[in-house]
Amino acid sequence: MSAVLHYAPRKPDAERLGSEIAELCGYIAAATCRLLELIREFDANRCWEEQGFRSCTDWLNFHCGLGPGTAREHLRVAHALEKLPKISDAFANGRLSYSKVRATTRAATPENESSLMMVAEHGTANHVERLVSQYRRSEKLRHPDAADELYRAREMSYHYDDDGCLIMKARLPADRAALNSRTALMFPRKRRGGSPAIAARPSLKKTRTATC
């Protein structure tokens, strides 16, 4: 009677696989940088117009299979990199991924380019996204007309769901949000069919949302 031998599958070399993946990502980043350089030149010379297209976005959508949003973002990043030589160089050498470059170009200027690139080289793409988002928000609030813009953009709506819960949607400056939300909770509710209004009781709990 012969014995049956079972062989466990050989576990792949994690370090080798990881190194190869990282190396390929560097090549992809460099190739993407070159792609954006060509797109920028193609758009600057309006080559798409010679081929009967209304915009470079339409050309990229038709010839490269890029969705309109992706094509517009490629164009934005491509033109932004022209004024950011340090980020562009790191991108071309595969040191920065497209995700990081896309995020940094939303806020980068020749003045802050070095600082943002340092963050991009040592942080994750998610970290860069969050940092740029916070930076843009702070810059917007520092604008002299920021308070007026917030005031003009304010809006608030509410309705009662079938189960009696209050559904609210609001965009308010921070100093007005608490007052308006508390006032909205006191608005009378009109039942369907024209029956008398019933006042909605605010929650007794000190929470940010109303409880039903």
Short mmCIF file of C-alpha atoms in Angstrom, two decimals, residues 92-168:
data_model
loop_
_atom_site.label_atom_id
_atom_site.label_comp_id
_atom_site.label_asym_id
_atom_site.label_seq_id
_atom_site.Cartn_x
_atom_site.Cartn_y
_atom_site.Cartn_z
CA ALA A 92 8.62 62.18 -13.90
CA ASN A 93 11.15 60.24 -11.80
CA GLY A 94 8.43 58.05 -10.29
CA ARG A 95 8.84 59.45 -6.78
CA LEU A 96 5.29 60.79 -6.63
CA SER A 97 2.18 58.90 -7.70
CA TYR A 98 -0.55 60.44 -9.81
CA SER A 99 -2.88 60.43 -6.79
CA LYS A 100 -0.45 62.59 -4.81
CA VAL A 101 0.25 64.89 -7.76
CA ARG A 102 -3.46 65.34 -8.44
CA ALA A 103 -4.02 66.34 -4.82
CA THR A 104 -1.07 68.71 -4.51
CA THR A 105 -1.86 70.55 -7.75
CA ARG A 106 -5.20 71.63 -6.26
CA ALA A 107 -3.36 73.92 -3.85
CA ALA A 108 0.26 74.15 -5.02
CA THR A 109 1.80 77.45 -6.10
CA PRO A 110 5.41 78.32 -6.86
CA GLU A 111 5.59 79.71 -3.31
CA ASN A 112 4.36 76.64 -1.40
CA GLU A 113 5.45 73.95 -3.88
CA SER A 114 8.45 72.77 -1.83
CA SER A 115 6.42 72.37 1.37
CA LEU A 116 3.65 70.42 -0.33
CA MET A 117 6.13 68.19 -2.15
CA MET A 118 7.86 67.34 1.12
CA VAL A 119 4.50 66.25 2.57
CA ALA A 120 3.72 64.26 -0.58
CA GLU A 121 7.05 62.43 -0.52
CA HIS A 122 6.79 61.40 3.14
CA GLY A 123 3.03 60.97 3.60
CA THR A 124 0.35 58.72 2.15
CA ALA A 125 -1.95 59.78 -0.66
CA ASN A 126 -4.82 59.93 1.83
CA HIS A 127 -2.77 62.17 4.11
CA VAL A 128 -2.00 64.51 1.23
CA GLU A 129 -5.68 64.66 0.21
CA ARG A 130 -6.75 65.62 3.73
CA LEU A 131 -3.99 68.19 4.13
CA VAL A 132 -4.79 69.88 0.82
CA SER A 133 -8.50 69.91 1.64
CA GLN A 134 -7.82 71.59 5.00
CA TYR A 135 -5.41 74.06 3.41
CA ARG A 136 -7.90 75.10 0.73
CA ARG A 137 -10.63 75.50 3.34
CA SER A 138 -8.45 77.73 5.51
CA GLU A 139 -7.38 79.83 2.52
CA LYS A 140 -11.01 80.29 1.51
CA LEU A 141 -11.99 81.43 5.02
CA ARG A 142 -9.11 83.91 5.08
CA HIS A 143 -10.49 85.69 2.03
CA PRO A 144 -11.91 89.16 2.83
CA ASP A 145 -15.27 88.26 1.28
CA ALA A 146 -15.53 84.85 2.99
CA ALA A 147 -18.15 85.97 5.54
CA ASP A 148 -20.33 87.55 2.85
CA GLU A 149 -20.10 84.45 0.67
CA LEU A 150 -21.14 82.22 3.59
CA TYR A 151 -24.07 84.53 4.31
CA ARG A 152 -25.26 84.52 0.70
CA ALA A 153 -24.94 80.73 0.44
CA ARG A 154 -27.05 80.01 3.54
CA GLU A 155 -30.14 77.86 3.12
CA MET A 156 -32.36 75.67 5.26
CA SER A 157 -35.24 73.32 4.57
CA TYR A 158 -37.15 70.77 6.63
CA HIS A 159 -40.06 68.37 6.44
CA TYR A 160 -41.65 65.68 8.55
CA ASP A 161 -41.33 62.06 7.51
CA ASP A 162 -44.27 59.64 7.54
CA ASP A 163 -43.22 58.33 10.96
CA GLY A 164 -43.18 61.81 12.45
CA CYS A 165 -39.42 62.38 12.41
CA LEU A 166 -38.16 65.81 11.46
CA ILE A 167 -35.90 65.78 8.38
CA MET A 168 -33.67 68.84 8.12
#
